[in-house]
């Protein structure tokens, strides 16, 4: 039982399906990782934390500031996770996302350590401001391209038929 197929009609049907699918991927790319607001909030929290470390706090002050830092980052993650409108099963967590997270930690952490070492001979407050500014700048420069690269993996993965 073969049914005659009109090639033009089949092409039109495929285009009707493809266009909404492309819009879904565009929305994923647009809202990936909470958007630029989440990156700027994270960068601001990181800058304040690192600048505060230049104050030569006692151990209890360092631990308290670390607890507040982690709590604020958790709050940003929770708010951005709640606001995320797109939840495709392939976009939850993939290799690219894990690689981006690890690379971001290495690059930002390495910059923090290197800038802290280079500014170590300066006054503690000045060294803290230099370390905070350098680390935050590297974080922001890394996040934009990395976010697009991770969001693109969803589009590429779906085209490959994963």
Coordinates of N, CA and C in Angstrom, one line a residue:
X1 N 0.8 -1.2 0.0 CA 0.0 0.0 0.0 C 0.9 1.2 0.0
X2 N 1.1 1.8 -1.1 CA 1.9 3.0 -1.1 C 0.9 4.2 -1.5
X3 N 1.2 5.2 -0.8 CA 0.4 6.4 -1.0 C 1.2 7.4 -1.8
X4 N 0.6 8.0 -2.8 CA 1.4 9.0 -3.5 C 1.7 10.2 -2.6
X5 N 2.9 10.7 -2.8 CA 3.4 11.8 -2.0 C 3.7 13.0 -2.9
X6 N 3.1 14.1 -2.5 CA 3.3 15.4 -3.2 C 4.6 16.0 -2.6
X7 N 5.6 16.1 -3.4 CA 6.9 16.6 -2.8 C 6.8 18.0 -2.3
X8 N 6.1 18.8 -3.0 CA 5.9 20.2 -2.6 C 5.2 20.4 -1.3
X9 N 4.1 19.5 -1.2 CA 3.3 19.6 0.1 C 4.2 19.0 1.2
X10 N 5.0 18.0 1.0 CA 5.8 17.5 2.0 C 6.9 18.5 2.5
X11 N 7.4 19.3 1.5 CA 8.4 20.3 1.8 C 7.7 21.4 2.7
X12 N 6.5 21.8 2.3 CA 5.8 22.8 3.1 C 5.5 22.3 4.5
X13 N 5.1 21.1 4.6 CA 4.9 20.5 5.9 C 6.2 20.5 6.8
X14 N 7.3 20.2 6.2 CA 8.5 20.2 6.9 C 8.9 21.6 7.4
X15 N 8.6 22.6 6.5 CA 8.9 24.0 6.9 C 8.0 24.5 8.0
X16 N 6.8 24.1 8.0 CA 5.9 24.4 9.1 C 6.4 23.9 10.4
X17 N 7.0 22.7 10.4 CA 7.5 22.1 11.6 C 8.8 22.8 12.0
X18 N 9.7 23.0 11.1 CA 11.0 23.6 11.3 C 11.0 25.0 11.9
X19 N 10.1 25.8 11.5 CA 10.1 27.2 11.9 C 9.8 27.3 13.4
X20 N 8.8 26.7 14.0 CA 8.6 26.7 15.4 C 9.8 26.1 16.2
X21 N 10.3 25.1 15.6 CA 11.5 24.4 16.3 C 12.7 25.4 16.4
X22 N 12.9 26.1 15.3 CA 14.0 27.1 15.3 C 13.7 28.3 16.3
X23 N 12.4 28.6 16.5 CA 12.1 29.6 17.4 C 12.3 29.2 18.9
X24 N 12.1 27.9 19.1 CA 12.4 27.3 20.4 C 13.9 27.4 20.7
X25 N 14.8 27.1 19.7 CA 16.2 27.2 19.9 C 16.7 28.6 20.0
X26 N 16.0 29.5 19.3 CA 16.4 31.0 19.5 C 16.0 31.4 20.9
X27 N 14.9 31.0 21.5 CA 14.6 31.3 22.8 C 15.6 30.7 23.8
X28 N 16.0 29.5 23.6 CA 17.0 28.9 24.5 C 18.3 29.7 24.5
X29 N 18.7 30.1 23.3 CA 19.9 30.9 23.2 C 19.8 32.3 23.9
X30 N 18.6 32.9 23.7 CA 18.3 34.2 24.3 C 18.3 34.1 25.8
X31 N 17.7 33.1 26.4 CA 17.6 33.0 27.8 C 18.5 32.1 28.5
X32 N 19.6 31.6 27.8 CA 20.5 30.7 28.4 C 21.2 31.3 29.6
X33 N 21.3 30.5 30.6 CA 22.0 30.8 31.9 C 21.4 32.1 32.6
X34 N 20.2 32.3 32.4 CA 19.6 33.5 33.1 C 19.8 34.8 32.4
X35 N 20.4 34.8 31.3 CA 20.6 36.1 30.6 C 21.8 36.9 31.2
X36 N 22.0 38.1 30.6 CA 23.1 38.9 31.1 C 22.9 39.5 32.5
X37 N 21.7 39.6 33.0 CA 21.4 40.1 34.3 C 22.0 39.1 35.4
X38 N 21.9 37.8 35.1 CA 22.5 36.9 36.1 C 24.0 37.0 36.1
X39 N 24.6 37.2 34.9 CA 26.1 37.3 34.8 C 26.5 38.5 35.6
X40 N 25.8 39.6 35.4 CA 26.2 40.9 36.0 C 26.0 40.8 37.5
X41 N 24.9 40.2 38.0 CA 24.7 40.0 39.4 C 25.8 39.1 40.0
X42 N 26.1 38.0 39.3 CA 27.2 37.2 39.8 C 28.5 37.9 39.9
X43 N 28.8 38.7 38.9 CA 30.1 39.4 38.8 C 30.1 40.5 39.9
X44 N 29.0 41.1 40.2 CA 29.0 42.1 41.3 C 29.2 41.5 42.6
X45 N 28.5 40.4 42.8 CA 28.7 39.6 44.1 C 30.1 39.2 44.3
X46 N 30.7 38.7 43.2 CA 32.1 38.2 43.2 C 33.0 39.4 43.5
X47 N 32.8 40.5 42.9 CA 33.7 41.7 43.1 C 33.6 42.2 44.5
X48 N 32.5 42.2 45.1 CA 32.3 42.7 46.5 C 33.0 41.7 47.4
X49 N 32.9 40.4 47.2 CA 33.5 39.4 48.0 C 35.0 39.5 47.9
X50 N 35.6 39.6 46.7 CA 37.0 39.6 46.6 C 37.6 40.9 47.1
X51 N 36.9 42.0 46.9 CA 37.4 43.3 47.4 C 37.3 43.3 48.9
X52 N 36.3 42.6 49.5 CA 36.3 42.5 51.0 C 37.4 41.6 51.5
X53 N 37.9 40.7 50.8 CA 39.0 39.8 51.2 C 40.3 40.6 51.4
X54 N 40.3 41.8 50.8 CA 41.5 42.7 50.9 C 41.5 43.5 52.2
X55 N 40.5 43.3 53.0 CA 40.4 44.0 54.3 C 41.2 43.4 55.4
X56 N 41.8 42.2 55.2 CA 42.5 41.4 56.2 C 41.6 41.1 57.4
X57 N 40.5 40.4 57.0 CA 39.5 40.1 58.1 C 40.0 38.9 58.9
X58 N 39.6 38.8 60.2 CA 39.9 37.6 61.0 C 39.2 36.4 60.4
X59 N 39.6 35.2 60.8 CA 39.1 34.0 60.3 C 37.5 33.9 60.3
X60 N 36.9 34.4 61.4 CA 35.5 34.3 61.5 C 34.9 35.3 60.5
X61 N 35.5 36.4 60.2 CA 35.0 37.3 59.2 C 35.1 36.8 57.8
X62 N 36.2 36.1 57.5 CA 36.4 35.4 56.2 C 35.3 34.3 56.0
X63 N 35.1 33.5 57.0 CA 34.1 32.4 57.0 C 32.7 33.0 56.8
X64 N 32.4 34.1 57.5 CA 31.1 34.7 57.4 C 30.9 35.3 56.0
X65 N 31.9 36.0 55.5 CA 31.8 36.6 54.2 C 31.6 35.5 53.1
X66 N 32.3 34.3 53.3 CA 32.2 33.2 52.4 C 30.8 32.6 52.4
X67 N 30.2 32.5 53.6 CA 28.9 32.0 53.8 C 27.9 32.9 53.1
X68 N 28.0 34.2 53.3 CA 27.1 35.2 52.6 C 27.3 35.1 51.1
X69 N 28.5 35.0 50.6 CA 28.8 34.9 49.2 C 28.2 33.7 48.6
X70 N 28.3 32.5 49.2 CA 27.7 31.3 48.7 C 26.2 31.4 48.7
X71 N 25.6 32.0 49.8 CA 24.2 32.2 49.9 C 23.6 33.1 48.8
X72 N 24.3 34.2 48.5 CA 23.9 35.1 47.5 C 24.0 34.5 46.1
X73 N 25.1 33.7 45.8 CA 25.2 33.0 44.6 C 24.0 32.0 44.4
X74 N 23.7 31.3 45.5 CA 22.6 30.3 45.5 C 21.3 31.0 45.2
X75 N 21.1 32.2 45.8 CA 19.9 32.9 45.5 C 19.8 33.4 44.1
X76 N 20.9 33.8 43.5 CA 20.9 34.2 42.1 C 20.5 33.0 41.2
X77 N 21.2 31.8 41.5 CA 20.9 30.6 40.8 C 19.4 30.2 40.9
X78 N 18.9 30.3 42.1 CA 17.5 29.9 42.3 C 16.5 30.8 41.6
X79 N 16.8 32.1 41.6 CA 15.9 33.0 40.9 C 16.0 32.8 39.4
X80 N 17.2 32.6 38.9 CA 17.3 32.4 37.4 C 16.7 31.1 37.0
X81 N 16.8 30.1 37.9 CA 16.3 28.8 37.6 C 14.8 28.8 37.6
X82 N 14.2 29.6 38.4 CA 12.7 29.7 38.4 C 12.2 30.5 37.2
X83 N 13.0 31.5 36.8 CA 12.5 32.3 35.7 C 12.7 31.7 34.3
X84 N 13.5 30.6 34.3 CA 13.8 30.0 33.0 C 12.5 29.4 32.4
X85 N 12.2 29.8 31.2 CA 11.0 29.4 30.6 C 11.1 28.1 29.7
X86 N 12.3 27.9 29.2 CA 12.6 26.8 28.3 C 13.2 25.6 29.0
X87 N 12.6 24.5 29.0 CA 13.1 23.3 29.7 C 13.0 22.1 28.7
X88 N 13.9 22.0 27.8 CA 13.9 20.8 26.9 C 14.8 19.8 27.6
X89 N 14.5 18.5 27.4 CA 15.2 17.5 28.1 C 16.7 17.4 27.7
X90 N 17.0 17.8 26.4 CA 18.4 17.8 26.0 C 19.2 19.0 26.5
X91 N 18.5 20.0 27.0 CA 19.2 21.2 27.4 C 19.5 21.3 28.9
X92 N 19.2 20.3 29.6 CA 19.4 20.3 31.1 C 20.9 20.4 31.4
X93 N 21.6 19.4 31.1 CA 23.1 19.5 31.3 C 23.7 18.5 30.3
X94 N 24.7 19.0 29.6 CA 25.4 18.2 28.7 C 26.9 18.4 28.8
X95 N 27.7 17.7 28.0 CA 29.1 17.8 28.1 C 29.6 19.2 27.9
X96 N 29.1 20.0 27.0 CA 29.5 21.3 26.8 C 29.3 22.2 28.1
X97 N 28.1 22.0 28.7 CA 27.8 22.8 29.9 C 28.8 22.4 31.0
X98 N 29.1 21.1 31.2 CA 30.1 20.7 32.2 C 31.5 21.3 31.9
X99 N 31.9 21.2 30.6 CA 33.2 21.7 30.2 C 33.3 23.2 30.4
X100 N 32.2 23.9 30.1 CA 32.2 25.4 30.3 C 32.3 25.7 31.8
X101 N 31.6 25.0 32.6 CA 31.6 25.3 34.0 C 33.1 25.0 34.6
X102 N 33.7 23.9 34.2 CA 35.0 23.6 34.6 C 36.0 24.6 34.1
X103 N 35.9 25.0 32.8 CA 36.9 25.9 32.3 C 36.7 27.3 32.9
X104 N 35.5 27.7 33.2 CA 35.2 29.0 33.8 C 35.8 29.0 35.2
X105 N 35.7 27.9 35.9 CA 36.2 27.8 37.3 C 37.8 27.9 37.2
X106 N 38.4 27.2 36.3 CA 39.8 27.3 36.1 C 40.3 28.7 35.7
X107 N 39.7 29.3 34.7 CA 40.1 30.6 34.3 C 39.9 31.7 35.3
X108 N 38.7 31.7 35.9 CA 38.4 32.7 36.9 C 39.2 32.5 38.2
X109 N 39.3 31.2 38.6 CA 40.1 30.9 39.8 C 41.6 31.2 39.6
X110 N 42.1 30.8 38.4 CA 43.5 31.1 38.1 C 43.8 32.6 38.0
X111 N 42.9 33.4 37.5 CA 43.0 34.8 37.5 C 43.0 35.4 38.9
X112 N 42.2 34.9 39.7 CA 42.1 35.4 41.1 C 43.4 35.1 41.8
X113 N 43.9 33.9 41.7 CA 45.2 33.5 42.3 C 46.4 34.3 41.7
X114 N 46.4 34.4 40.4 CA 47.6 35.1 39.8 C 47.5 36.6 40.1
X115 N 46.4 37.2 40.0 CA 46.3 38.7 40.4 C 46.5 38.9 41.8
X116 N 46.1 38.0 42.7 CA 46.4 38.1 44.1 C 47.9 38.0 44.4
X117 N 48.6 37.1 43.7 CA 50.0 36.9 43.8 C 50.8 38.2 43.3
X118 N 50.4 38.7 42.1 CA 51.0 39.8 41.5 C 50.9 41.1 42.3
X119 N 49.7 41.2 42.9 CA 49.4 42.5 43.7 C 49.7 42.3 45.2
X120 N 50.4 41.2 45.5 CA 50.7 40.9 46.9 C 51.5 41.9 47.6
X121 N 52.4 42.6 46.9 CA 53.3 43.5 47.5 C 52.7 44.9 47.8
X122 N 51.5 45.1 47.3 CA 50.8 46.3 47.6 C 50.0 46.3 48.9
X123 N 49.5 47.4 49.3 CA 48.6 47.5 50.5 C 47.5 46.5 50.3
X124 N 47.0 45.9 51.4 CA 46.0 44.9 51.3 C 44.7 45.4 50.6
X125 N 44.3 46.6 50.9 CA 43.0 47.1 50.3 C 43.2 47.3 48.8
X126 N 44.3 47.8 48.4 CA 44.6 48.1 46.9 C 44.8 46.7 46.2
X127 N 45.5 45.8 46.8 CA 45.6 44.5 46.2 C 44.3 43.8 46.1
X128 N 43.4 43.9 47.1 CA 42.0 43.3 47.0 C 41.2 43.9 45.9
X129 N 41.3 45.3 45.7 CA 40.6 45.9 44.6 C 41.1 45.5 43.2
X130 N 42.4 45.4 43.1 CA 43.0 44.9 41.8 C 42.6 43.5 41.5
X131 N 42.7 42.6 42.5 CA 42.3 41.2 42.4 C 40.8 41.1 42.0
X132 N 40.0 41.8 42.7 CA 38.5 41.8 42.4 C 38.2 42.3 41.0
X133 N 38.8 43.4 40.6 CA 38.5 43.9 39.3 C 39.0 43.0 38.2
X134 N 40.2 42.5 38.3 CA 40.8 41.6 37.3 C 40.0 40.3 37.2
X135 N 39.6 39.7 38.3 CA 38.9 38.5 38.3 C 37.5 38.7 37.7
X136 N 36.8 39.7 38.1 CA 35.5 40.0 37.6 C 35.5 40.3 36.1
X137 N 36.5 41.0 35.6 CA 36.6 41.3 34.2 C 36.8 40.0 33.4
X138 N 37.7 39.1 33.9 CA 37.9 37.9 33.2 C 36.6 37.0 33.2
X139 N 35.9 37.0 34.3 CA 34.6 36.3 34.4 C 33.6 36.8 33.4
X140 N 33.5 38.1 33.3 CA 32.5 38.6 32.4 C 32.9 38.4 30.9
X141 N 34.2 38.5 30.6 CA 34.7 38.2 29.3 C 34.5 36.7 28.9
X142 N 34.6 35.8 29.9 CA 34.4 34.4 29.6 C 33.0 34.0 29.5
X143 N 32.1 34.6 30.3 CA 30.7 34.1 30.4 C 29.9 34.3 29.0
X144 N 30.1 35.4 28.4 CA 29.3 35.7 27.2 C 29.5 34.7 26.1
X145 N 30.8 34.5 25.6 CA 31.0 33.5 24.6 C 30.7 32.1 25.0
X146 N 31.0 31.8 26.3 CA 30.7 30.4 26.8 C 29.2 30.1 26.8
X147 N 28.4 31.1 27.2 CA 27.0 30.9 27.2 C 26.4 30.6 25.8
X148 N 26.9 31.4 24.8 CA 26.5 31.1 23.5 C 26.9 29.8 23.0
X149 N 28.1 29.4 23.3 CA 28.6 28.1 22.9 C 27.8 26.9 23.5
X150 N 27.5 27.0 24.8 CA 26.6 26.0 25.4 C 25.2 26.0 24.8
X151 N 24.6 27.1 24.6 CA 23.3 27.2 24.0 C 23.3 26.6 22.6
X152 N 24.3 26.8 21.9 CA 24.4 26.3 20.5 C 24.5 24.8 20.5
X153 N 25.0 24.2 21.6 CA 25.1 22.7 21.6 C 23.7 22.1 21.6
X154 N 22.7 22.8 22.1 CA 21.3 22.2 22.0 C 20.8 22.2 20.6
X155 N 21.0 23.3 19.9 CA 20.6 23.4 18.5 C 21.4 22.4 17.6
X156 N 22.7 22.3 17.8 CA 23.5 21.3 17.0 C 23.1 19.9 17.4
X157 N 22.9 19.6 18.7 CA 22.5 18.3 19.1 C 21.2 17.8 18.5
X158 N 20.2 18.7 18.5 CA 18.9 18.4 17.9 C 19.0 18.1 16.4
X159 N 19.8 18.9 15.7 CA 20.0 18.7 14.3 C 20.6 17.3 14.0
X160 N 21.5 16.9 14.9 CA 22.2 15.6 14.7 C 21.3 14.5 15.0
X161 N 20.1 14.8 15.7 CA 19.2 13.7 16.0 C 19.4 13.0 17.3
X162 N 20.0 13.7 18.2 CA 20.3 13.1 19.5 C 19.0 12.9 20.3

